[in-house]
Every structure is written in C-alpha cells, then in structure tokens.
Amino acid sequence: MKNLAIVSGASRGIGRAVAIKLATNGYAVAINYLHDRASAVEVVAEIEAVGGVAKAIQADVANETDVIRLFDRSLELGELKVLVNNAGILRPQLRLEEMSLERVKAVFETNVYGVFLMCKQAARVMSDHCGANIVNVSSIASKTGSANEYVDYAASKGAVDSLTIGLAKELASRGIRVNAVRPGMIHTEIHAAGGEPNRVDRLASKIPLNRGGKVNEVAESIVWLSSGQASYCTGALLDVAGGL
C-alpha cells in the first residue's frame, strides 16, 4: 500500500507545488479542489506523466460531509501519512469597521472551520506511530495583523496557529506530528482575490530580504516538516516570510 498525502486547495499556487513535490517523493496524492476542476486535473496529469499516482477530488473543506467523502475517496489510494491544510480564502482589502459579519463568517468557515474539520478527520484515520504528519498553512499575517487590509484573515490564521499548537500536544502520544508554516508575501493568485494582484511587488521593499517569495520556497518547507528530517518538530510555527 502506498503512502498517501492529502493536500487541500491543491489545484494552484502553494498547494499545487506541495502536491507535486510530495508525488516526486513517492506519495500517492489526493488533489483537493473546490471549484477549479480543470486545474486540479492538470496537476493530476503532471504527476501521472512522471509515473506518480494522484486523484482530483472536489470537496468543500468547510462542509463536514464533504470532508468525510474526501477522506473516504482519498484512502482508496493508500494509507494516510501526510495532510497539508492549504485551502484558504481572503476578501478584498478593507478596514475592520467596514467589514460585514457575512464576510468574516465566510473567511472563518474556510480558514478555521475547514482546518478543524480536516484535522478532526485525519486524527480519526491516521494510524498511531506510523510517522504521520499534519502541516497547516497559516500566514505571517497572524503575527503582523494585516492592519487596514485583512484583519479578519489575520485573525483566522491566528486561530490556525493555536489549533496547531494544541493539536500537536493532543496527538504527540500517538506519534503524529502537527506543525504549521507561516508564509509571508508570496507570489500567488490569492492577492488578486484581495483586489490587488501586484500587492507583493508594492510591499517588497518592506521585506528584509527585499523580495516576495516563490511558491516552491514555501512548498519545500512544508515537505520538509512532513518528512523524517523534521522528526523532532511538533507544535512548531515555521515562518517562511523573508524576515518579516
């Protein structure tokens, strides 16, 4: 039976890069997507073209029925060893006093409830002491606060940080490690969703390394945390943010 990795939000950006890297490391990969089936199928085809095993599975991570179905279909590929909670959303830039409750609920449903549901299901199906890992994709926004832009997003990622630390302690006795990566200004499509596709370039001068990050740089850190090379890391929050 092959080792299985589930990567949420894997049709593009960081999730796509992580899925491909895990596949090259020998994992069968479940490519989760919400709407963009065409891109998810492209990732599967890229993995299969080099001899890997992958499956694209539509599921809303904020819906528990969908999450259970996602895991059931994924487990057809192998034994779950890695879960990467990458799916996340943000909304257009606003100050907090202008944000609607509906907006904040939508952000928390995907970014917090989605991670909670995925972790809950993983904890149920991961075998004890088999080298299983959960890596949550948080954000440096949980530390900086994203004032005047995405305070709601930052707060949702702060919740992911706390969940990571608590769950790491709960699962440590079972030999399951739980860590988080906190990307900074990374060149991905998510900035367009916030209304400013070139946001990273605008803010690059404020980054100590004086540039935005690449999705592969974040993916490498996630894959490392999920590997045996990070065997003594659990409950860690790894900043991949160019010094922010």
XYZ file of N, CA, C and O in Angstrom, residues 21-206:
744
model
N 5.594 18.070 -5.291
C 6.805 17.674 -4.561
C 6.579 16.392 -3.765
O 7.447 15.515 -3.708
N 5.424 16.266 -3.144
C 5.132 15.034 -2.405
C 5.048 13.845 -3.348
O 5.515 12.739 -3.019
N 4.473 14.055 -4.522
C 4.392 12.972 -5.503
C 5.780 12.530 -5.942
O 6.036 11.324 -6.100
N 6.687 13.487 -6.146
C 8.052 13.123 -6.556
C 8.787 12.397 -5.433
O 9.762 11.684 -5.696
N 8.301 12.547 -4.202
C 8.879 11.823 -3.061
C 8.204 10.476 -2.831
O 8.456 9.819 -1.819
N 7.342 10.074 -3.760
C 6.769 8.735 -3.705
C 5.383 8.620 -3.120
O 4.844 7.507 -3.019
N 4.770 9.726 -2.740
C 3.426 9.669 -2.178
C 2.374 9.576 -3.279
O 2.506 10.211 -4.332
N 1.330 8.823 -3.022
C 0.094 8.984 -3.783
C -0.573 10.234 -3.225
O -0.595 10.441 -2.009
N -1.092 11.083 -4.104
C -1.575 12.391 -3.657
C -3.030 12.599 -4.045
O -3.407 12.439 -5.216
N -3.843 12.965 -3.056
C -5.216 13.385 -3.302
C -5.219 14.891 -3.487
O -4.833 15.639 -2.583
N -5.606 15.332 -4.674
C -5.615 16.741 -5.038
C -7.013 17.279 -4.759
O -7.939 17.063 -5.532
N -7.175 17.985 -3.661
C -8.488 18.547 -3.338
C -8.673 19.904 -4.011
O -7.738 20.699 -4.107
N -9.897 20.136 -4.488
C -10.237 21.440 -5.065
C -11.679 21.750 -4.729
O -12.475 20.855 -4.404
N -12.046 23.038 -4.815
C -13.422 23.439 -4.571
C -14.165 23.659 -5.885
O -15.183 23.022 -6.149
N -13.656 24.570 -6.737
C -14.332 24.904 -7.992
C -13.520 24.585 -9.243
O -14.087 24.229 -10.277
N -12.207 24.726 -9.154
C -11.373 24.692 -10.359
C -10.957 23.263 -10.716
O -9.804 22.866 -10.538
N -11.912 22.506 -11.255
C -11.624 21.110 -11.594
C -10.563 21.004 -12.690
O -9.688 20.133 -12.630
N -10.626 21.897 -13.675
C -9.683 21.818 -14.793
C -8.244 21.921 -14.310
O -7.371 21.151 -14.745
N -7.977 22.848 -13.406
C -6.612 22.995 -12.895
C -6.201 21.793 -12.060
O -5.048 21.353 -12.111
N -7.141 21.244 -11.273
C -6.832 20.067 -10.466
C -6.488 18.879 -11.352
O -5.546 18.122 -11.069
N -7.228 18.712 -12.437
C -6.958 17.620 -13.372
C -5.592 17.804 -14.030
O -4.866 16.829 -14.277
N -5.202 19.048 -14.284
C -3.876 19.317 -14.848
C -2.774 18.885 -13.880
O -1.744 18.345 -14.301
N -2.977 19.131 -12.590
C -1.978 18.708 -11.591
C -1.877 17.189 -11.581
O -0.774 16.622 -11.540
N -3.016 16.515 -11.605
C -3.013 15.047 -11.640
C -2.256 14.557 -12.868
O -1.421 13.636 -12.790
N -2.524 15.151 -14.018
C -1.859 14.730 -15.263
C -0.361 14.946 -15.185
O 0.426 14.104 -15.661
N 0.063 16.045 -14.578
C 1.500 16.316 -14.443
C 2.172 15.269 -13.560
O 3.291 14.816 -13.851
N 1.492 14.875 -12.504
C 2.039 13.852 -11.608
C 2.084 12.498 -12.306
O 3.089 11.769 -12.244
N 1.013 12.157 -12.996
C 0.957 10.862 -13.673
C 1.963 10.780 -14.820
O 2.470 9.691 -15.123
N 2.280 11.916 -15.424
C 3.219 11.930 -16.547
C 4.622 11.498 -16.139
O 5.403 11.033 -16.981
N 4.946 11.633 -14.860
C 6.270 11.217 -14.383
C 6.172 9.947 -13.530
O 7.066 9.643 -12.745
N 5.062 9.216 -13.695
C 4.918 7.925 -13.032
C 4.298 7.966 -11.659
O 4.262 6.937 -10.970
N 3.787 9.113 -11.239
C 3.176 9.217 -9.923
C 1.713 8.812 -9.928
O 1.120 8.531 -10.976
N 1.128 8.798 -8.731
C -0.272 8.419 -8.548
C -0.997 9.593 -7.899
O -0.554 10.117 -6.873
N -2.102 10.013 -8.500
C -2.859 11.136 -7.961
C -4.308 11.032 -8.359
O -4.660 10.363 -9.338
N -5.153 11.713 -7.593
C -6.589 11.745 -7.877
C -7.105 13.124 -7.497
O -6.755 13.662 -6.436
N -7.917 13.726 -8.362
C -8.544 15.012 -8.077
C -9.904 14.765 -7.438
O -10.731 14.018 -7.976
N -10.147 15.404 -6.290
C -11.390 15.185 -5.551
C -11.985 16.534 -5.161
O -11.355 17.310 -4.432
N -13.198 16.785 -5.615
C -13.891 18.021 -5.249
C -14.459 17.881 -3.840
O -15.092 16.875 -3.494
N -14.236 18.894 -3.021
C -14.819 18.911 -1.681
C -14.655 20.297 -1.087
O -13.625 20.958 -1.276
N -15.676 20.741 -0.366
C -15.625 21.980 0.394
C -15.122 21.634 1.790
O -15.814 20.924 2.539
N -13.943 22.112 2.158
C -13.362 21.729 3.446
C -14.167 22.259 4.630
O -13.991 21.784 5.759
N -15.044 23.234 4.393
C -15.876 23.773 5.467
C -17.163 22.976 5.662
O -17.973 23.312 6.529
N -17.346 21.915 4.874
C -18.544 21.077 4.951
C -18.129 19.692 5.439
O -17.385 18.982 4.763
N -18.624 19.282 6.595
C -18.145 18.035 7.200
C -18.486 16.819 6.346
O -17.678 15.883 6.244
N -19.641 16.817 5.706
C -19.993 15.700 4.827
C -19.004 15.600 3.674
O -18.552 14.506 3.300
N -18.650 16.747 3.093
C -17.661 16.765 2.013
C -16.302 16.266 2.502
O -15.606 15.531 1.790
N -15.921 16.675 3.687
C -14.618 16.274 4.223
C -14.553 14.771 4.421
O -13.563 14.117 4.069
N -15.600 14.193 4.974
C -15.627 12.739 5.169
C -15.536 12.022 3.825
O -14.800 11.036 3.673
N -16.264 12.520 2.830
C -16.196 11.922 1.489
C -14.800 12.081 0.889
O -14.273 11.143 0.258
N -14.191 13.239 1.091
C -12.829 13.465 0.598
C -11.861 12.431 1.165
O -11.054 11.841 0.435
N -11.952 12.183 2.455
C -11.052 11.210 3.071
C -11.365 9.794 2.595
O -10.446 9.014 2.312
N -12.639 9.454 2.497
C -13.002 8.105 2.041
C -12.451 7.834 0.644
O -11.883 6.762 0.382
N -12.596 8.789 -0.259
C -12.112 8.599 -1.627
C -10.583 8.619 -1.679
O -9.965 7.894 -2.466
N -9.982 9.440 -0.843
C -8.522 9.524 -0.827
C -7.896 8.231 -0.327
O -6.869 7.772 -0.858
N -8.496 7.631 0.670
C -7.933 6.423 1.279
C -7.942 5.232 0.332
O -7.300 4.217 0.613
N -8.630 5.362 -0.796
C -8.550 4.322 -1.819
C -7.158 4.252 -2.429
O -6.770 3.234 -3.024
N -6.364 5.327 -2.255
C -5.021 5.391 -2.840
C -3.934 4.831 -1.925
O -2.844 4.504 -2.391
N -4.208 4.758 -0.615
C -3.167 4.280 0.280
C -3.432 4.646 1.723
O -4.546 5.038 2.096
N -2.392 4.527 2.556
C -2.500 4.839 3.985
C -2.100 6.290 4.203
O -1.034 6.735 3.776
N -2.947 7.034 4.916
C -2.711 8.462 5.103
C -1.504 8.706 6.008
O -1.502 8.330 7.171
N -0.492 9.344 5.431
C 0.704 9.703 6.188
C 0.884 11.212 6.305
O 1.528 11.677 7.245
N 0.329 11.965 5.345
C 0.522 13.419 5.349
C -0.789 14.106 4.995
O -1.445 13.754 4.015
N -1.159 15.093 5.815
C -2.252 16.004 5.491
C -1.685 17.409 5.463
O -1.064 17.854 6.442
N -1.899 18.109 4.351
C -1.496 19.515 4.248
C -2.765 20.345 4.095
O -3.468 20.253 3.085
N -3.051 21.147 5.103
C -4.224 22.014 5.078
C -3.834 23.357 4.469
O -3.408 24.281 5.158
N -4.002 23.433 3.161
C -3.579 24.622 2.421
C -4.748 25.500 1.980
O -4.565 26.693 1.748
N -5.950 24.944 1.867
C -7.091 25.725 1.379
C -7.333 26.936 2.270
O -7.366 26.826 3.504
N -7.498 28.083 1.644
C -7.758 29.298 2.395
C -8.261 30.395 1.481
O -8.016 30.373 0.275
N -8.982 31.357 2.051
C -9.517 32.447 1.261
C -9.276 33.778 1.965
O -9.032 33.830 3.186
N -9.327 34.844 1.198
C -9.433 36.190 1.757
C -10.371 36.998 0.883
O -10.723 36.590 -0.212
N -10.784 38.125 1.397
C -11.710 39.004 0.696
C -11.025 40.351 0.418
O -9.940 40.608 0.945
N -11.626 41.213 -0.397
C -10.983 42.480 -0.754
C -10.565 43.309 0.464
O -11.184 43.264 1.527
N -9.516 44.080 0.274
C -8.918 44.869 1.345
C -9.923 45.869 1.930
O -10.545 46.640 1.210
N -10.056 45.837 3.256
C -10.936 46.758 3.975
C -10.408 46.977 5.381
O -9.714 46.115 5.937
N -10.759 48.112 5.960
C -10.552 48.285 7.394
C -11.642 47.528 8.137
O -12.742 47.306 7.608
N -11.358 47.161 9.378
C -12.282 46.308 10.125
C -13.673 46.916 10.241
O -14.684 46.214 10.106
N -13.769 48.225 10.472
C -15.084 48.813 10.684
C -15.961 48.770 9.436
O -17.173 48.975 9.511
N -15.364 48.466 8.291
C -16.125 48.359 7.048
C -16.508 46.921 6.711
O -17.256 46.683 5.753
N -16.011 45.971 7.475
C -16.254 44.553 7.168
C -17.623 44.105 7.652
O -18.031 44.423 8.766
N -18.308 43.340 6.824
C -19.585 42.758 7.231
C -19.347 41.466 8.007
O -18.320 40.791 7.843
N -20.319 41.126 8.810
C -20.234 39.869 9.552
C -20.245 38.690 8.583
O -19.565 37.680 8.818
N -20.988 38.807 7.486
C -21.045 37.740 6.500
C -19.667 37.459 5.915
O -19.296 36.295 5.697
N -18.914 38.528 5.648
C -17.554 38.365 5.134
C -16.678 37.612 6.139
O -15.979 36.657 5.780
N -16.721 38.041 7.381
C -15.880 37.424 8.407
C -16.264 35.952 8.587
O -15.396 35.078 8.716
N -17.562 35.670 8.572
C -18.001 34.277 8.697
C -17.457 33.428 7.553
O -17.014 32.290 7.764
N -17.508 33.969 6.327
C -17.021 33.211 5.172
C -15.538 32.899 5.300
O -15.090 31.782 5.009
N -14.750 33.883 5.742
C -13.310 33.680 5.911
C -13.040 32.629 6.977
O -12.214 31.723 6.790
N -13.765 32.716 8.091
C -13.533 31.757 9.180
C -14.038 30.360 8.814
O -13.454 29.365 9.248
N -15.098 30.278 8.035
C -15.606 28.956 7.655
C -14.552 28.147 6.914
O -14.349 26.964 7.198
N -13.885 28.771 5.951
C -12.848 28.045 5.207
C -11.555 27.956 5.990
O -10.971 26.873 6.137
N -11.086 29.078 6.505
C -9.734 29.139 7.070
C -9.610 28.509 8.445
O -8.521 28.057 8.815
N -10.686 28.498 9.216
C -10.633 27.929 10.572
C -11.454 26.643 10.662
O -10.922 25.584 10.988
N -12.749 26.725 10.345
C -13.580 25.533 10.451
C -13.092 24.447 9.494
O -13.112 23.251 9.819
N -12.621 24.868 8.315
C -12.104 23.900 7.354
C -10.891 23.157 7.885
O -10.790 21.930 7.758
N -9.964 23.890 8.488
C -8.784 23.245 9.070
C -9.189 22.339 10.225
O -8.685 21.217 10.370
N -10.117 22.812 11.050
C -10.604 21.996 12.162
C -11.186 20.674 11.665
O -10.861 19.598 12.173
N -12.061 20.737 10.652
C -12.709 19.523 10.151
C -11.709 18.571 9.512
O -11.800 17.347 9.692
N -10.766 19.114 8.766
C -9.754 18.262 8.127
C -8.860 17.606 9.182
O -8.543 16.411 9.085
N -8.458 18.366 10.184
C -7.630 17.789 11.258
C -8.411 16.733 12.044
O -7.864 15.686 12.416
N -9.667 17.017 12.298
C -10.507 16.072 13.034
C -10.581 14.735 12.312
O -10.406 13.663 12.923
N -10.821 14.775 11.006
C -10.927 13.534 10.249
C -9.581 12.827 10.152
O -9.515 11.592 10.228
N -8.513 13.604 9.989
C -7.179 12.998 9.925
C -6.843 12.282 11.228
O -6.294 11.170 11.221
N -7.167 12.913 12.346
C -6.883 12.294 13.646
C -7.637 10.980 13.800
O -7.170 10.055 14.475
N -8.795 10.893 13.172
C -9.577 9.664 13.253
C -8.992 8.530 12.420
O -9.124 7.365 12.787
N -8.390 8.860 11.275
C -7.976 7.797 10.352
C -6.470 7.532 10.344
O -6.050 6.472 9.869
N -5.664 8.453 10.861
C -4.216 8.213 10.882
C -3.869 7.137 11.899
O -4.374 7.155 13.039
N -3.010 6.239 11.513
C -2.584 5.168 12.413
C -1.556 5.693 13.403
O -0.737 6.568 13.083
N -1.577 5.142 14.612
C -0.601 5.541 15.628
C 0.795 5.080 15.249
O 0.989 3.984 14.721
N 1.770 5.931 15.551
C 3.188 5.599 15.430
C 3.560 5.077 14.033
O 4.363 4.148 13.899
N 2.971 5.685 13.012
C 3.298 5.280 11.642
C 4.034 6.395 10.896
O 4.211 6.319 9.688
N 4.433 7.436 11.643
C 5.131 8.544 11.016
C 4.221 9.526 10.328
O 4.631 10.204 9.379
N 2.971 9.633 10.799
C 2.012 10.531 10.158
C 2.241 11.974 10.580
O 2.719 12.261 11.687
N 1.868 12.891 9.669
C 2.099 14.315 9.892
C 0.941 15.151 9.383
O 0.348 14.832 8.350
N 0.662 16.228 10.095
C -0.266 17.257 9.634
C 0.514 18.562 9.544
O 1.215 18.933 10.496
N 0.414 19.229 8.406
C 1.040 20.547 8.253
C -0.050 21.531 7.853
O -0.689 21.380 6.814
N -0.263 22.536 8.692
C -1.248 23.572 8.422
C -0.563 24.777 7.787
O 0.505 25.193 8.238
N -1.181 25.322 6.753
C -0.641 26.532 6.132
C -1.321 27.726 6.788
O -2.500 28.009 6.538
N -0.584 28.391 7.630
C -1.057 29.590 8.313
C -0.623 30.801 7.489
O -0.662 30.780 6.263
N -0.189 31.858 8.131
C 0.271 33.055 7.423
C 1.034 33.939 8.390
O 0.716 33.993 9.589
N 2.013 34.656 7.876
C 2.714 35.635 8.705
C 1.746 36.723 9.161
O 2.013 37.449 10.127
N 0.582 36.813 8.500
C -0.441 37.776 8.917
C -0.890 37.533 10.344
O -1.329 38.473 11.026
N -0.786 36.299 10.825
C -1.184 36.015 12.202
C -0.287 36.740 13.192
O -0.674 36.986 14.338
N 0.898 37.114 12.744
C 1.844 37.849 13.584
C 1.798 39.351 13.315
O 1.901 40.160 14.226
N 1.618 39.725 12.046
C 1.631 41.152 11.693
C 0.271 41.819 11.852
O 0.186 43.029 12.032
N -0.811 41.055 11.741
C -2.150 41.601 11.918
C -2.829 42.109 10.665
O -4.036 42.326 10.667
N -2.067 42.366 9.590
C -2.629 42.853 8.310
C -3.571 44.039 8.482
O -4.664 44.084 7.922
N -3.134 45.019 9.266
C -3.958 46.199 9.518
C -4.312 46.921 8.227
O -3.512 46.995 7.297
N -5.531 47.422 8.175
C -6.070 48.191 7.048
C -6.317 47.353 5.797
O -6.693 47.912 4.764
N -6.116 46.068 5.873
C -6.297 45.210 4.700
C -7.111 43.966 5.022
O -8.203 43.773 4.498
N -6.549 43.102 5.873
C -7.130 41.775 6.067
C -7.081 41.356 7.543
O -6.587 40.283 7.883
N -7.618 42.181 8.423
C -7.588 41.826 9.840
C -8.353 40.528 10.094
O -7.967 39.713 10.938
N -9.432 40.326 9.347
C -10.204 39.097 9.526
C -9.400 37.873 9.104
O -9.411 36.830 9.773
N -8.695 37.986 7.999
C -7.827 36.896 7.527
C -6.720 36.622 8.550
O -6.445 35.460 8.882
N -6.109 37.686 9.047
C -5.046 37.530 10.041
C -5.569 36.824 11.288
O -4.907 35.933 11.840
N -6.765 37.204 11.724
C -7.348 36.573 12.911
C -7.629 35.094 12.662
O -7.428 34.247 13.550
N -8.083 34.773 11.452
C -8.351 33.370 11.140
C -7.059 32.550 11.183
O -7.057 31.399 11.643
N -5.960 33.139 10.738
C -4.689 32.418 10.755
C -4.120 32.336 12.173
O -3.404 31.374 12.505
N -4.445 33.323 13.015
C -4.071 33.201 14.426
C -4.747 32.010 15.071
O -4.156 31.295 15.895
N -6.011 31.764 14.677
C -6.717 30.587 15.186
C -6.046 29.305 14.713
O -5.945 28.324 15.467
N -5.561 29.291 13.462
C -4.853 28.117 12.943
C -3.583 27.866 13.755
O -3.251 26.707 14.072
N -2.881 28.920 14.112
C -1.674 28.758 14.929
C -2.004 28.084 16.257
O -1.325 27.141 16.687
N -3.047 28.578 16.927
C -3.428 27.998 18.218
C -3.891 26.560 18.080
O -3.553 25.696 18.910
N -4.666 26.284 17.034
C -5.112 24.911 16.787
C -3.916 23.992 16.584
O -3.883 22.866 17.102
N -2.927 24.467 15.835
C -1.728 23.665 15.566
C -1.017 23.288 16.853
O -0.646 22.124 17.067
N -0.822 24.261 17.720
C -0.103 24.009 18.978
C -0.878 23.037 19.862
O -0.313 22.078 20.412
N -2.184 23.267 19.987
C -2.987 22.395 20.839
C -3.085 20.978 20.312
O -2.935 20.001 21.059
N -3.332 20.844 19.005
C -3.468 19.508 18.432
C -2.143 18.759 18.465
O -2.130 17.531 18.654
N -1.037 19.465 18.293
C 0.275 18.811 18.385
C 0.446 18.135 19.741
O 0.964 17.012 19.836
N -0.002 18.799 20.796
C 0.107 18.216 22.141
C -0.854 17.051 22.317
O -0.527 16.051 22.980
N -2.052 17.152 21.729
C -3.015 16.057 21.840
C -2.546 14.792 21.131
O -2.777 13.678 21.621
N -1.894 14.958 19.993
C -1.544 13.793 19.172
C -0.116 13.295 19.378
O 0.261 12.270 18.806
N 0.654 13.987 20.189
C 2.064 13.613 20.360
C 2.218 12.185 20.886
O 3.104 11.442 20.440
N 1.363 11.780 21.810
C 1.480 10.438 22.392
C 1.183 9.350 21.365
O 1.567 8.195 21.557
N 0.522 9.712 20.278
C 0.222 8.755 19.205
C 1.308 8.768 18.130
O 1.211 8.034 17.144
N 2.303 9.614 18.288
C 3.373 9.688 17.304
C 3.000 10.455 16.057
O 3.664 10.323 15.018
N 1.950 11.258 16.125
C 1.519 12.074 14.986
C 1.980 13.507 15.226
O 1.643 14.107 16.249
N 2.754 14.029 14.302
C 3.274 15.397 14.451
C 2.355 16.397 13.751
O 1.790 16.102 12.697
N 2.234 17.580 14.351
C 1.405 18.656 13.798
C 2.205 19.951 13.836
O 2.652 20.370 14.903
N 2.387 20.548 12.683
C 3.155 21.786 12.586
C 2.446 22.749 11.639
O 1.493 22.383 10.953
N 2.929 23.982 11.597
C 2.375 24.967 10.668
C 3.497 25.738 10.001
O 4.557 25.970 10.597
N 3.245 26.129 8.767
C 4.124 27.028 8.027
C 3.396 28.353 7.885
O 2.197 28.386 7.582
N 4.119 29.461 8.111
C 3.510 30.786 8.006
C 4.175 31.555 6.860
O 5.163 32.254 7.064
N 3.619 31.432 5.646
C 4.181 32.183 4.521
C 3.972 33.678 4.689
O 3.003 34.133 5.318
N 4.875 34.440 4.078
C 4.733 35.884 4.053
C 4.195 36.342 2.716
O 3.211 35.814 2.204
N 4.856 37.322 2.124
C 4.434 37.858 0.823
C 4.896 36.915 -0.289
O 6.051 36.961 -0.714
N 4.020 36.068 -0.734
C 4.349 35.060 -1.734
C 3.603 35.386 -3.032
O 2.440 35.787 -3.014
N 4.261 35.194 -4.143
C 3.637 35.441 -5.446
C 2.646 34.320 -5.764
O 3.007 33.269 -6.290
N 1.373 34.542 -5.405
C 0.305 33.598 -5.716
C -0.921 34.371 -6.182
O -1.004 35.598 -6.039
N -1.909 33.625 -6.661
C -3.136 34.234 -7.172
C -4.018 34.814 -6.075
O -4.951 35.570 -6.361
N -3.740 34.502 -4.815
C -4.634 34.937 -3.744
C -4.709 36.455 -3.639
O -5.724 37.025 -3.231
N -3.648 37.148 -4.053
C -3.654 38.612 -3.956
C -4.666 39.232 -4.908
O -5.246 40.283 -4.618
N -4.896 38.588 -6.036
C -5.917 39.076 -6.960
C -7.294 39.014 -6.316
O -8.143 39.893 -6.527
N -7.528 37.972 -5.501
C -8.806 37.853 -4.801
C -9.003 38.998 -3.813
O -10.134 39.376 -3.508
N -7.894 39.552 -3.334
C -7.968 40.685 -2.430
C -8.054 42.018 -3.145
O -8.134 43.069 -2.503
N -8.048 41.981 -4.472
C -8.212 43.192 -5.247
C -6.934 43.864 -5.685
O -6.966 44.926 -6.318
N -5.780 43.256 -5.376
C -4.506 43.880 -5.750
C -3.519 42.802 -6.207
O -2.686 42.330 -5.424
N -3.564 42.416 -7.476
C -2.688 41.341 -7.961
C -1.201 41.614 -7.749
O -0.421 40.679 -7.567
N -0.801 42.881 -7.761
C 0.620 43.239 -7.640
C 1.012 43.645 -6.227
O 2.009 44.339 -6.029
N 0.252 43.200 -5.240
C 0.500 43.593 -3.848
C 1.907 43.229 -3.375
O 2.560 44.004 -2.675
N 2.382 42.062 -3.761
C 3.703 41.628 -3.310
C 4.785 42.582 -3.817
O 5.681 42.981 -3.066
N 4.701 42.979 -5.074
C 5.689 43.909 -5.615
C 5.626 45.259 -4.909
O 6.663 45.879 -4.642
N 4.420 45.713 -4.586
C 4.281 47.006 -3.900
C 4.939 46.996 -2.534
O 5.522 47.999 -2.101
N 4.858 45.857 -1.846
C 5.353 45.785 -0.468
C 6.732 45.150 -0.344
O 7.242 44.991 0.767
N 7.347 44.809 -1.464
C 8.631 44.095 -1.417
C 9.696 44.857 -0.633
O 10.524 44.252 0.060
N 9.698 46.184 -0.730
C 10.736 46.971 -0.047
C 10.619 46.894 1.466
O 11.578 47.224 2.185
N 9.477 46.469 1.989
C 9.287 46.342 3.430
C 9.738 44.975 3.956
O 9.743 44.743 5.169
